[in-house]
Amino acid sequence: MVNFTILAGGYDLFVATYLFNPAASTLSLAGKYPTGANCSWITLHPTNESVLYAVNQNNDGAVQSFSVTPEGVLSDAVVTVSSGGLRPAHAAPLTSGQLAVVNYSGGNGRIIPTTDSPLNLDVSDSGVITFPPPEGGVSHPHMAYQYKTEVFIPDLGSDTIWRLVEDGSPGNWKIAGSIDQPKGSGPRHIVIYDELLYTLHELSSTLTVQAIPVLGSTNTSALLANVSIVPSDAPEGAAYAAGEILIPTPSHKFPTPYVYVSNRNTGTTLPRGDSVAIFEYCEGELKLVNQVYTGINQIRGMEFGGEHGEYLVMSGVVGEGGVAVFKRTEGGKNMVEVARNTEVLTRTAFVWL
Protein backbone atom coordinates (compact mmCIF):
# COMPACT_ATOMS: atom_id res chain seq x y z
CA MET A 1 0.00 0.00 0.00
CA VAL A 2 1.27 3.46 -0.93
CA ASN A 3 2.36 5.94 1.72
CA PHE A 4 1.38 9.60 1.41
CA THR A 5 3.11 12.87 2.22
CA ILE A 6 0.98 15.73 3.57
CA LEU A 7 2.00 19.35 4.09
CA ALA A 8 0.25 21.51 6.68
CA GLY A 9 0.30 25.27 7.21
CA GLY A 10 -0.85 27.16 10.27
CA TYR A 11 -0.67 30.22 12.47
CA ASP A 12 3.00 29.68 13.15
CA LEU A 13 6.43 30.03 11.53
CA PHE A 14 6.62 26.72 9.64
CA VAL A 15 5.02 24.24 7.30
CA ALA A 16 4.80 20.79 8.88
CA THR A 17 5.36 17.65 6.80
CA TYR A 18 3.58 14.41 7.73
CA LEU A 19 3.98 10.85 6.48
CA PHE A 20 0.71 8.93 6.40
CA ASN A 21 1.00 5.13 6.31
CA PRO A 22 -2.47 3.65 5.62
CA ALA A 23 -1.33 0.04 6.15
CA ALA A 24 -0.01 0.79 9.63
CA SER A 25 -2.64 3.50 10.37
CA THR A 26 0.07 5.94 11.42
CA LEU A 27 0.59 9.64 10.85
CA SER A 28 4.17 10.72 11.60
CA LEU A 29 5.59 14.23 11.79
CA ALA A 30 8.51 14.14 9.35
CA GLY A 31 9.72 17.72 9.59
CA LYS A 32 9.10 21.41 10.13
CA TYR A 33 10.26 23.90 7.51
CA PRO A 34 10.52 27.65 8.18
CA THR A 35 8.23 30.15 6.47
CA GLY A 36 7.10 33.69 7.06
CA ALA A 37 4.76 34.21 10.00
CA ASN A 38 1.26 32.77 9.85
CA CYS A 39 1.33 30.62 6.72
CA SER A 40 -2.37 29.94 7.27
CA TRP A 41 -3.11 28.92 3.66
CA ILE A 42 -0.89 26.81 1.43
CA THR A 43 -1.52 25.52 -2.07
CA LEU A 44 0.34 23.67 -4.82
CA HIS A 45 0.88 24.86 -8.36
CA PRO A 46 -1.81 23.14 -10.49
CA THR A 47 0.61 21.39 -12.87
CA ASN A 48 3.94 21.44 -11.02
CA GLU A 49 3.77 19.78 -7.61
CA SER A 50 7.31 20.88 -6.80
CA VAL A 51 6.02 24.45 -6.33
CA LEU A 52 4.22 25.49 -3.15
CA TYR A 53 2.66 28.87 -2.38
CA ALA A 54 1.91 30.16 1.13
CA VAL A 55 0.28 33.31 2.43
CA ASN A 56 1.64 35.22 5.41
CA GLN A 57 -1.55 36.31 7.15
CA ASN A 58 -0.15 39.42 8.80
CA ASN A 59 -0.89 43.13 8.67
CA ASP A 60 1.99 43.44 6.18
CA GLY A 61 0.48 40.65 4.11
CA ALA A 62 2.71 38.61 1.84
CA VAL A 63 2.82 35.57 -0.42
CA GLN A 64 5.79 33.21 -0.62
CA SER A 65 6.89 30.53 -3.05
CA PHE A 66 8.88 27.40 -2.17
CA SER A 67 10.22 24.40 -3.97
CA VAL A 68 9.25 21.09 -2.39
CA THR A 69 10.52 17.55 -2.92
CA PRO A 70 8.23 14.50 -3.19
CA GLU A 71 9.26 13.71 0.40
CA GLY A 72 7.89 17.05 1.58
CA VAL A 73 11.20 18.85 2.14
CA LEU A 74 10.75 22.59 1.58
CA SER A 75 13.39 24.99 0.36
CA ASP A 76 13.86 28.39 1.89
CA ALA A 77 11.40 30.90 0.47
CA VAL A 78 12.33 31.55 -3.15
CA VAL A 79 10.27 34.73 -3.46
CA THR A 80 8.35 36.83 -0.93
CA VAL A 81 6.07 39.52 -2.36
CA SER A 82 3.40 41.79 -0.94
CA SER A 83 -0.20 40.62 -1.08
CA GLY A 84 -1.23 44.25 -1.46
CA GLY A 85 -3.17 44.44 1.79
CA LEU A 86 -3.84 43.25 5.32
CA ARG A 87 -4.01 39.64 6.49
CA PRO A 88 -4.30 37.55 3.30
CA ALA A 89 -6.44 34.51 4.07
CA HIS A 90 -6.31 32.61 0.78
CA ALA A 91 -4.32 32.15 -2.41
CA ALA A 92 -5.22 30.19 -5.52
CA PRO A 93 -3.02 29.41 -8.54
CA LEU A 94 -4.74 29.88 -11.88
CA THR A 95 -4.35 27.80 -15.01
CA SER A 96 -2.87 30.88 -16.73
CA GLY A 97 0.14 30.72 -14.38
CA GLN A 98 -1.01 33.65 -12.25
CA LEU A 99 -1.64 33.49 -8.49
CA ALA A 100 -4.75 35.07 -6.95
CA VAL A 101 -4.55 36.27 -3.34
CA VAL A 102 -7.20 38.01 -1.23
CA ASN A 103 -6.70 40.15 1.85
CA TYR A 104 -9.35 39.46 4.45
CA SER A 105 -8.74 42.58 6.54
CA GLY A 106 -7.75 44.78 3.64
CA GLY A 107 -10.92 44.42 1.60
CA ASN A 108 -8.82 43.89 -1.50
CA GLY A 109 -6.70 41.44 -3.45
CA ARG A 110 -4.44 41.02 -6.41
CA ILE A 111 -3.66 38.49 -9.12
CA ILE A 112 0.08 38.09 -9.51
CA PRO A 113 1.79 36.95 -12.73
CA THR A 114 4.78 34.65 -12.75
CA THR A 115 7.80 35.15 -14.98
CA ASP A 116 10.15 32.49 -16.34
CA SER A 117 9.29 30.10 -13.50
CA PRO A 118 6.15 29.51 -11.40
CA LEU A 119 8.37 30.20 -8.38
CA ASN A 120 8.99 33.77 -9.52
CA LEU A 121 6.06 35.99 -8.58
CA ASP A 122 6.20 39.45 -10.13
CA VAL A 123 4.03 42.16 -8.56
CA SER A 124 5.38 44.92 -10.82
CA ASP A 125 2.48 44.33 -13.22
CA SER A 126 -0.11 43.34 -10.61
CA GLY A 127 -2.70 45.93 -9.65
CA VAL A 128 -4.62 45.81 -6.39
CA ILE A 129 -8.36 45.24 -6.72
CA THR A 130 -10.48 46.95 -4.04
CA PHE A 131 -13.85 45.37 -3.34
CA PRO A 132 -16.73 47.79 -2.63
CA PRO A 133 -17.70 47.63 1.05
CA PRO A 134 -21.34 47.39 2.10
CA GLU A 135 -23.01 50.51 3.46
CA GLY A 136 -21.78 50.99 7.01
CA GLY A 137 -19.58 47.89 6.83
CA VAL A 138 -16.33 46.48 5.51
CA SER A 139 -15.36 44.05 2.78
CA HIS A 140 -13.84 40.73 3.86
CA PRO A 141 -12.80 38.68 0.80
CA HIS A 142 -12.11 35.14 1.97
CA MET A 143 -11.27 33.00 -1.07
CA ALA A 144 -10.32 33.05 -4.74
CA TYR A 145 -11.78 30.35 -7.00
CA GLN A 146 -11.23 29.99 -10.75
CA TYR A 147 -14.32 29.41 -12.88
CA LYS A 148 -13.45 29.12 -16.56
CA THR A 149 -11.81 32.48 -17.40
CA GLU A 150 -13.24 34.21 -14.33
CA VAL A 151 -12.14 34.34 -10.70
CA PHE A 152 -14.89 34.23 -8.06
CA ILE A 153 -14.28 35.98 -4.71
CA PRO A 154 -16.65 35.19 -1.81
CA ASP A 155 -16.87 38.35 0.31
CA LEU A 156 -17.91 37.58 3.88
CA GLY A 157 -18.34 41.26 4.73
CA SER A 158 -20.34 42.29 1.68
CA ASP A 159 -22.53 39.16 1.37
CA THR A 160 -21.68 38.78 -2.26
CA ILE A 161 -19.46 36.80 -4.62
CA TRP A 162 -17.43 39.07 -6.88
CA ARG A 163 -16.69 38.00 -10.46
CA LEU A 164 -13.32 39.09 -11.83
CA VAL A 165 -12.07 39.02 -15.41
CA GLU A 166 -8.67 39.82 -16.83
CA ASP A 167 -8.45 43.39 -18.08
CA GLY A 168 -6.10 43.33 -21.03
CA SER A 169 -3.01 41.63 -19.61
CA PRO A 170 -1.85 39.29 -16.83
CA GLY A 171 -1.86 40.97 -13.42
CA ASN A 172 -4.60 43.41 -14.42
CA TRP A 173 -8.09 42.31 -13.44
CA LYS A 174 -11.38 44.05 -12.81
CA ILE A 175 -14.75 43.39 -11.21
CA ALA A 176 -17.16 42.41 -13.99
CA GLY A 177 -20.14 41.30 -11.91
CA SER A 178 -21.32 39.70 -8.70
CA ILE A 179 -23.77 37.17 -7.31
CA ASP A 180 -25.76 38.37 -4.31
CA GLN A 181 -25.89 36.21 -1.19
CA PRO A 182 -28.35 36.24 1.74
CA LYS A 183 -27.91 39.29 3.96
CA GLY A 184 -25.86 38.58 7.06
CA SER A 185 -24.86 35.10 5.87
CA GLY A 186 -21.15 35.80 5.41
CA PRO A 187 -20.11 33.72 2.37
CA ARG A 188 -16.72 32.18 3.19
CA HIS A 189 -15.75 29.42 0.73
CA ILE A 190 -17.27 28.02 -2.45
CA VAL A 191 -17.12 25.03 -4.77
CA ILE A 192 -18.54 24.89 -8.28
CA TYR A 193 -19.72 21.44 -9.33
CA ASP A 194 -21.80 20.51 -12.36
CA GLU A 195 -22.28 24.23 -13.13
CA LEU A 196 -23.87 24.87 -9.72
CA LEU A 197 -22.45 27.22 -7.11
CA TYR A 198 -22.17 25.70 -3.62
CA THR A 199 -21.50 28.37 -0.97
CA LEU A 200 -20.61 27.85 2.67
CA HIS A 201 -21.66 30.81 4.81
CA GLU A 202 -19.61 31.41 7.95
CA LEU A 203 -21.89 33.77 9.87
CA SER A 204 -25.15 31.85 9.37
CA SER A 205 -23.51 28.37 9.25
CA THR A 206 -25.52 27.53 6.17
CA LEU A 207 -24.90 25.80 2.84
CA THR A 208 -26.59 27.09 -0.29
CA VAL A 209 -26.85 26.07 -3.94
CA GLN A 210 -27.40 28.44 -6.86
CA ALA A 211 -27.23 28.44 -10.63
CA ILE A 212 -24.49 30.65 -12.08
CA PRO A 213 -25.96 33.51 -14.12
CA VAL A 214 -24.44 34.47 -17.44
CA LEU A 215 -21.87 37.15 -16.70
CA GLY A 216 -23.38 40.60 -17.17
CA SER A 217 -26.97 39.41 -17.20
CA THR A 218 -27.90 39.80 -13.51
CA ASN A 219 -26.43 39.93 -10.02
CA THR A 220 -29.12 37.71 -8.54
CA SER A 221 -29.71 33.99 -8.63
CA ALA A 222 -32.44 32.20 -6.74
CA LEU A 223 -31.37 29.82 -3.99
CA LEU A 224 -32.07 26.29 -5.15
CA ALA A 225 -31.35 25.00 -1.64
CA ASN A 226 -30.46 26.59 1.70
CA VAL A 227 -29.81 24.49 4.82
CA SER A 228 -28.16 24.79 8.21
CA ILE A 229 -25.04 22.69 8.76
CA VAL A 230 -25.22 22.94 12.58
CA PRO A 231 -25.70 19.60 14.41
CA SER A 232 -29.17 19.09 15.82
CA ASP A 233 -27.64 18.00 19.15
CA ALA A 234 -25.40 21.05 19.62
CA PRO A 235 -24.41 21.61 23.26
CA GLU A 236 -25.95 24.44 25.26
CA GLY A 237 -23.81 27.55 24.84
CA ALA A 238 -22.49 26.53 21.43
CA ALA A 239 -21.76 29.24 18.84
CA TYR A 240 -21.09 28.09 15.31
CA ALA A 241 -19.14 29.53 12.39
CA ALA A 242 -18.82 27.38 9.27
CA GLY A 243 -15.28 26.58 8.09
CA GLU A 244 -14.53 24.61 4.93
CA ILE A 245 -16.40 23.05 2.00
CA LEU A 246 -15.17 20.25 -0.27
CA ILE A 247 -16.76 18.17 -3.03
CA PRO A 248 -14.27 15.46 -4.00
CA THR A 249 -14.31 14.31 -7.60
CA PRO A 250 -16.50 11.20 -7.92
CA SER A 251 -14.80 7.88 -8.65
CA HIS A 252 -15.88 4.26 -9.08
CA LYS A 253 -15.41 3.79 -5.33
CA PHE A 254 -17.24 7.00 -4.48
CA PRO A 255 -19.68 7.69 -7.32
CA THR A 256 -21.89 10.19 -5.47
CA PRO A 257 -20.66 13.81 -5.26
CA TYR A 258 -21.28 14.32 -1.56
CA VAL A 259 -20.66 17.76 -0.07
CA TYR A 260 -18.43 17.84 3.03
CA VAL A 261 -18.53 20.95 5.24
CA SER A 262 -16.83 21.63 8.55
CA ASN A 263 -18.42 23.04 11.67
CA ARG A 264 -16.54 25.33 14.04
CA ASN A 265 -18.04 25.68 17.51
CA THR A 266 -16.51 28.78 19.11
CA GLY A 267 -18.65 28.48 22.23
CA THR A 268 -19.17 25.68 24.75
CA THR A 269 -17.55 22.48 23.49
CA LEU A 270 -17.72 18.76 24.21
CA PRO A 271 -14.93 16.13 24.09
CA ARG A 272 -16.39 14.79 20.84
CA GLY A 273 -15.18 17.97 19.13
CA ASP A 274 -16.70 19.44 16.02
CA SER A 275 -18.33 17.59 13.15
CA VAL A 276 -17.97 17.33 9.44
CA ALA A 277 -21.47 17.46 7.97
CA ILE A 278 -22.07 15.41 4.83
CA PHE A 279 -24.79 16.47 2.39
CA GLU A 280 -26.15 15.24 -0.92
CA TYR A 281 -27.77 17.57 -3.46
CA CYS A 282 -30.51 15.54 -5.09
CA GLU A 283 -33.75 16.47 -6.83
CA GLY A 284 -33.38 20.12 -5.92
CA GLU A 285 -32.73 19.51 -2.22
CA LEU A 286 -29.72 19.42 0.07
CA LYS A 287 -30.19 16.36 2.23
CA LEU A 288 -28.15 15.78 5.38
CA VAL A 289 -26.47 12.38 5.14
CA ASN A 290 -24.38 12.39 8.32
CA GLN A 291 -22.65 14.41 11.03
CA VAL A 292 -19.26 12.84 11.78
CA TYR A 293 -17.63 13.98 15.02
CA THR A 294 -13.88 14.30 14.88
CA GLY A 295 -12.39 15.08 18.30
CA ILE A 296 -11.11 18.33 16.76
CA ASN A 297 -12.27 21.81 17.76
CA GLN A 298 -12.97 24.53 15.19
CA ILE A 299 -12.10 22.59 12.02
CA ARG A 300 -10.61 25.21 9.73
CA GLY A 301 -8.53 23.18 7.31
CA MET A 302 -9.30 19.85 5.65
CA GLU A 303 -8.37 18.25 2.35
CA PHE A 304 -9.05 14.99 0.54
CA GLY A 305 -6.26 12.74 -0.70
CA GLY A 306 -5.34 9.16 -1.48
CA GLU A 307 -5.53 7.14 -4.68
CA HIS A 308 -9.32 7.47 -4.82
CA GLY A 309 -9.86 10.48 -2.57
CA GLU A 310 -10.71 8.10 0.23
CA TYR A 311 -8.88 9.97 2.99
CA LEU A 312 -9.65 13.31 4.60
CA VAL A 313 -6.99 15.09 6.65
CA MET A 314 -8.10 17.83 9.04
CA SER A 315 -7.16 19.98 12.00
CA GLY A 316 -8.52 22.84 14.08
CA VAL A 317 -7.31 26.22 15.22
CA VAL A 318 -7.76 25.60 18.97
CA GLY A 319 -7.58 22.69 21.38
CA GLU A 320 -5.41 19.60 21.46
CA GLY A 321 -6.90 17.53 18.63
CA GLY A 322 -3.80 17.74 16.47
CA VAL A 323 -3.98 16.46 12.90
CA ALA A 324 -6.23 13.52 12.05
CA VAL A 325 -6.88 11.42 8.96
CA PHE A 326 -10.31 9.91 8.39
CA LYS A 327 -11.28 7.29 5.81
CA ARG A 328 -14.51 7.48 3.85
CA THR A 329 -16.81 4.48 4.23
CA GLU A 330 -20.25 3.45 2.96
CA GLY A 331 -19.55 5.03 -0.40
CA GLY A 332 -18.75 8.36 1.25
CA LYS A 333 -21.74 8.56 3.58
CA ASN A 334 -19.60 8.04 6.66
CA MET A 335 -16.00 8.36 7.85
CA VAL A 336 -13.85 6.63 10.45
CA GLU A 337 -10.64 7.87 12.03
CA VAL A 338 -7.55 5.93 10.95
CA ALA A 339 -4.62 8.01 12.26
CA ARG A 340 -3.83 11.03 14.42
CA ASN A 341 -0.74 12.99 15.41
CA THR A 342 -0.71 15.56 18.23
CA GLU A 343 2.89 16.76 18.07
CA VAL A 344 1.59 19.95 16.45
CA LEU A 345 -1.77 20.74 18.02
CA THR A 346 -3.30 23.09 15.44
CA ARG A 347 -3.07 23.47 11.66
CA THR A 348 -5.17 25.44 9.17
CA ALA A 349 -4.46 24.22 5.61
CA PHE A 350 -3.26 21.05 3.91
CA VAL A 351 -1.96 19.72 0.59
CA TRP A 352 -1.27 16.11 -0.40
CA LEU A 353 1.82 15.38 -2.47
PDB file of N, CA and C in Angstrom, residues 266-310:
ATOM      1  N   THR A 266     -17.357  27.851  18.365  1.00  0.00           N
ATOM      2  CA  THR A 266     -16.512  28.782  19.105  1.00  0.00           C
ATOM      3  C   THR A 266     -17.029  29.038  20.517  1.00  0.00           C
ATOM      4  N   GLY A 267     -18.086  28.321  20.894  1.00  0.00           N
ATOM      5  CA  GLY A 267     -18.648  28.475  22.232  1.00  0.00           C
ATOM      6  C   GLY A 267     -18.337  27.281  23.113  1.00  0.00           C
ATOM      7  N   THR A 268     -19.334  26.821  23.862  1.00  0.00           N
ATOM      8  CA  THR A 268     -19.170  25.679  24.754  1.00  0.00           C
ATOM      9  C   THR A 268     -18.956  24.408  23.949  1.00  0.00           C
ATOM     10  N   THR A 269     -17.904  23.665  24.266  1.00  0.00           N
ATOM     11  CA  THR A 269     -17.553  22.476  23.486  1.00  0.00           C
ATOM     12  C   THR A 269     -17.714  21.208  24.303  1.00  0.00           C
ATOM     13  N   LEU A 270     -17.681  20.091  23.607  1.00  0.00           N
ATOM     14  CA  LEU A 270     -17.720  18.760  24.213  1.00  0.00           C
ATOM     15  C   LEU A 270     -16.484  17.982  23.762  1.00  0.00           C
ATOM     16  N   PRO A 271     -16.101  16.916  24.488  1.00  0.00           N
ATOM     17  CA  PRO A 271     -14.928  16.134  24.087  1.00  0.00           C
ATOM     18  C   PRO A 271     -15.031  15.539  22.678  1.00  0.00           C
ATOM     19  N   ARG A 272     -16.241  15.361  22.183  1.00  0.00           N
ATOM     20  CA  ARG A 272     -16.388  14.788  20.837  1.00  0.00           C
ATOM     21  C   ARG A 272     -15.873  15.728  19.750  1.00  0.00           C
ATOM     22  N   GLY A 273     -15.660  17.013  20.103  1.00  0.00           N
ATOM     23  CA  GLY A 273     -15.176  17.974  19.135  1.00  0.00           C
ATOM     24  C   GLY A 273     -16.246  18.393  18.146  1.00  0.00           C
ATOM     25  N   ASP A 274     -15.792  18.973  17.057  1.00  0.00           N
ATOM     26  CA  ASP A 274     -16.705  19.441  16.017  1.00  0.00           C
ATOM     27  C   ASP A 274     -16.925  18.360  14.965  1.00  0.00           C
ATOM     28  N   SER A 275     -17.951  18.585  14.155  1.00  0.00           N
ATOM     29  CA  SER A 275     -18.327  17.589  13.154  1.00  0.00           C
ATOM     30  C   SER A 275     -18.049  18.076  11.748  1.00  0.00           C
ATOM     31  N   VAL A 276     -17.896  17.090  10.874  1.00  0.00           N
ATOM     32  CA  VAL A 276     -17.969  17.331   9.437  1.00  0.00           C
ATOM     33  C   VAL A 276     -19.349  16.868   8.994  1.00  0.00           C
ATOM     34  N   ALA A 277     -20.126  17.800   8.450  1.00  0.00           N
ATOM     35  CA  ALA A 277     -21.466  17.461   7.968  1.00  0.00           C
ATOM     36  C   ALA A 277     -21.373  17.028   6.505  1.00  0.00           C
ATOM     37  N   ILE A 278     -22.080  15.951   6.182  1.00  0.00           N
ATOM     38  CA  ILE A 278     -22.068  15.407   4.829  1.00  0.00           C
ATOM     39  C   ILE A 278     -23.467  15.578   4.227  1.00  0.00           C
ATOM     40  N   PHE A 279     -23.520  16.217   3.056  1.00  0.00           N
ATOM     41  CA  PHE A 279     -24.792  16.469   2.388  1.00  0.00           C
ATOM     42  C   PHE A 279     -24.779  15.865   0.985  1.00  0.00           C
ATOM     43  N   GLU A 280     -25.976  15.620   0.478  1.00  0.00           N
ATOM     44  CA  GLU A 280     -26.154  15.243  -0.921  1.00  0.00           C
ATOM     45  C   GLU A 280     -27.167  16.178  -1.548  1.00  0.00           C
ATOM     46  N   TYR A 281     -26.813  16.742  -2.715  1.00  0.00           N
ATOM     47  CA  TYR A 281     -27.770  17.568  -3.456  1.00  0.00           C
ATOM     48  C   TYR A 281     -28.464  16.669  -4.465  1.00  0.00           C
ATOM     49  N   CYS A 282     -29.750  16.496  -4.272  1.00  0.00           N
ATOM     50  CA  CYS A 282     -30.510  15.537  -5.086  1.00  0.00           C
ATOM     51  C   CYS A 282     -31.929  16.053  -5.267  1.00  0.00           C
ATOM     52  N   GLU A 283     -32.385  16.066  -6.509  1.00  0.00           N
ATOM     53  CA  GLU A 283     -33.752  16.470  -6.831  1.00  0.00           C
ATOM     54  C   GLU A 283     -34.095  17.832  -6.248  1.00  0.00           C
ATOM     55  N   GLY A 284     -33.136  18.757  -6.352  1.00  0.00           N
ATOM     56  CA  GLY A 284     -33.383  20.117  -5.919  1.00  0.00           C
ATOM     57  C   GLY A 284     -33.313  20.347  -4.421  1.00  0.00           C
ATOM     58  N   GLU A 285     -32.817  19.361  -3.669  1.00  0.00           N
ATOM     59  CA  GLU A 285     -32.729  19.509  -2.218  1.00  0.00           C
ATOM     60  C   GLU A 285     -31.343  19.130  -1.726  1.00  0.00           C
ATOM     61  N   LEU A 286     -30.907  19.825  -0.677  1.00  0.00           N
ATOM     62  CA  LEU A 286     -29.721  19.422   0.068  1.00  0.00           C
ATOM     63  C   LEU A 286     -30.175  18.554   1.228  1.00  0.00           C
ATOM     64  N   LYS A 287     -29.762  17.304   1.200  1.00  0.00           N
ATOM     65  CA  LYS A 287     -30.191  16.357   2.234  1.00  0.00           C
ATOM     66  C   LYS A 287     -29.010  16.001   3.125  1.00  0.00           C
ATOM     67  N   LEU A 288     -29.208  16.150   4.438  1.00  0.00           N
ATOM     68  CA  LEU A 288     -28.150  15.780   5.381  1.00  0.00           C
ATOM     69  C   LEU A 288     -27.997  14.264   5.393  1.00  0.00           C
ATOM     70  N   VAL A 289     -26.768  13.813   5.149  1.00  0.00           N
ATOM     71  CA  VAL A 289     -26.472  12.384   5.144  1.00  0.00           C
ATOM     72  C   VAL A 289     -25.911  11.943   6.489  1.00  0.00           C
ATOM     73  N   ASN A 290     -25.044  12.801   7.077  1.00  0.00           N
ATOM     74  CA  ASN A 290     -24.377  12.394   8.322  1.00  0.00           C
ATOM     75  C   ASN A 290     -23.721  13.604   8.972  1.00  0.00           C
ATOM     76  N   GLN A 291     -23.508  13.500  10.286  1.00  0.00           N
ATOM     77  CA  GLN A 291     -22.646  14.413  11.034  1.00  0.00           C
ATOM     78  C   GLN A 291     -21.586  13.534  11.698  1.00  0.00           C
ATOM     79  N   VAL A 292     -20.340  13.682  11.277  1.00  0.00           N
ATOM     80  CA  VAL A 292     -19.256  12.841  11.781  1.00  0.00           C
ATOM     81  C   VAL A 292     -18.412  13.665  12.752  1.00  0.00           C
ATOM     82  N   TYR A 293     -18.406  13.258  14.023  1.00  0.00           N
ATOM     83  CA  TYR A 293     -17.627  13.984  15.023  1.00  0.00           C
ATOM     84  C   TYR A 293     -16.170  13.535  14.974  1.00  0.00           C
ATOM     85  N   THR A 294     -15.284  14.500  15.226  1.00  0.00           N
ATOM     86  CA  THR A 294     -13.877  14.297  14.881  1.00  0.00           C
ATOM     87  C   THR A 294     -12.901  14.382  16.043  1.00  0.00           C
ATOM     88  N   GLY A 295     -13.329  14.851  17.206  1.00  0.00           N
ATOM     89  CA  GLY A 295     -12.394  15.082  18.303  1.00  0.00           C
ATOM     90  C   GLY A 295     -11.501  16.282  18.072  1.00  0.00           C
ATOM     91  N   ILE A 296     -11.856  17.119  17.100  1.00  0.00           N
ATOM     92  CA  ILE A 296     -11.106  18.331  16.762  1.00  0.00           C
ATOM     93  C   ILE A 296     -12.025  19.526  16.962  1.00  0.00           C
ATOM     94  N   ASN A 297     -11.486  20.598  17.531  1.00  0.00           N
ATOM     95  CA  ASN A 297     -12.268  21.809  17.757  1.00  0.00           C
ATOM     96  C   ASN A 297     -11.973  22.858  16.696  1.00  0.00           C
ATOM     97  N   GLN A 298     -13.047  23.465  16.185  1.00  0.00           N
ATOM     98  CA  GLN A 298     -12.974  24.529  15.188  1.00  0.00           C
ATOM     99  C   GLN A 298     -12.179  24.089  13.955  1.00  0.00           C
ATOM    100  N   ILE A 299     -12.758  23.143  13.217  1.00  0.00           N
ATOM    101  CA  ILE A 299     -12.104  22.592  12.022  1.00  0.00           C
ATOM    102  C   ILE A 299     -12.022  23.673  10.955  1.00  0.00           C
ATOM    103  N   ARG A 300     -10.809  24.152  10.717  1.00  0.00           N
ATOM    104  CA  ARG A 300     -10.612  25.212   9.728  1.00  0.00           C
ATOM    105  C   ARG A 300     -10.059  24.669   8.420  1.00  0.00           C
ATOM    106  N   GLY A 301      -9.139  23.725   8.510  1.00  0.00           N
ATOM    107  CA  GLY A 301      -8.533  23.184   7.311  1.00  0.00           C
ATOM    108  C   GLY A 301      -8.821  21.701   7.163  1.00  0.00           C
ATOM    109  N   MET A 302      -9.162  21.277   5.947  1.00  0.00           N
ATOM    110  CA  MET A 302      -9.298  19.852   5.650  1.00  0.00           C
ATOM    111  C   MET A 302      -9.139  19.674   4.157  1.00  0.00           C
ATOM    112  N   GLU A 303      -8.645  18.491   3.768  1.00  0.00           N
ATOM    113  CA  GLU A 303      -8.366  18.247   2.351  1.00  0.00           C
ATOM    114  C   GLU A 303      -8.397  16.751   2.075  1.00  0.00           C
ATOM    115  N   PHE A 304      -8.995  16.382   0.942  1.00  0.00           N
ATOM    116  CA  PHE A 304      -9.052  14.986   0.536  1.00  0.00           C
ATOM    117  C   PHE A 304      -7.770  14.572  -0.173  1.00  0.00           C
ATOM    118  N   GLY A 305      -7.406  13.297  -0.012  1.00  0.00           N
ATOM    119  CA  GLY A 305      -6.258  12.737  -0.695  1.00  0.00           C
ATOM    120  C   GLY A 305      -6.363  11.228  -0.755  1.00  0.00           C
ATOM    121  N   GLY A 306      -5.314  10.600  -1.276  1.00  0.00           N
ATOM    122  CA  GLY A 306      -5.336   9.160  -1.475  1.00  0.00           C
ATOM    123  C   GLY A 306      -5.557   8.827  -2.935  1.00  0.00           C
ATOM    124  N   GLU A 307      -5.402   7.555  -3.281  1.00  0.00           N
ATOM    125  CA  GLU A 307      -5.527   7.139  -4.678  1.00  0.00           C
ATOM    126  C   GLU A 307      -6.920   7.381  -5.232  1.00  0.00           C
ATOM    127  N   HIS A 308      -7.928   7.291  -4.381  1.00  0.00           N
ATOM    128  CA  HIS A 308      -9.317   7.468  -4.820  1.00  0.00           C
ATOM    129  C   HIS A 308     -10.018   8.564  -4.028  1.00  0.00           C
ATOM    130  N   GLY A 309      -9.253   9.458  -3.411  1.00  0.00           N
ATOM    131  CA  GLY A 309      -9.861  10.484  -2.572  1.00  0.00           C
ATOM    132  C   GLY A 309     -10.557   9.901  -1.367  1.00  0.00           C
ATOM    133  N   GLU A 310     -10.032   8.797  -0.872  1.00  0.00           N
ATOM    134  CA  GLU A 310     -10.713   8.097   0.225  1.00  0.00           C
ATOM    135  C   GLU A 310     -10.367   8.625   1.604  1.00  0.00           C
TER     136      GLU A 310
END
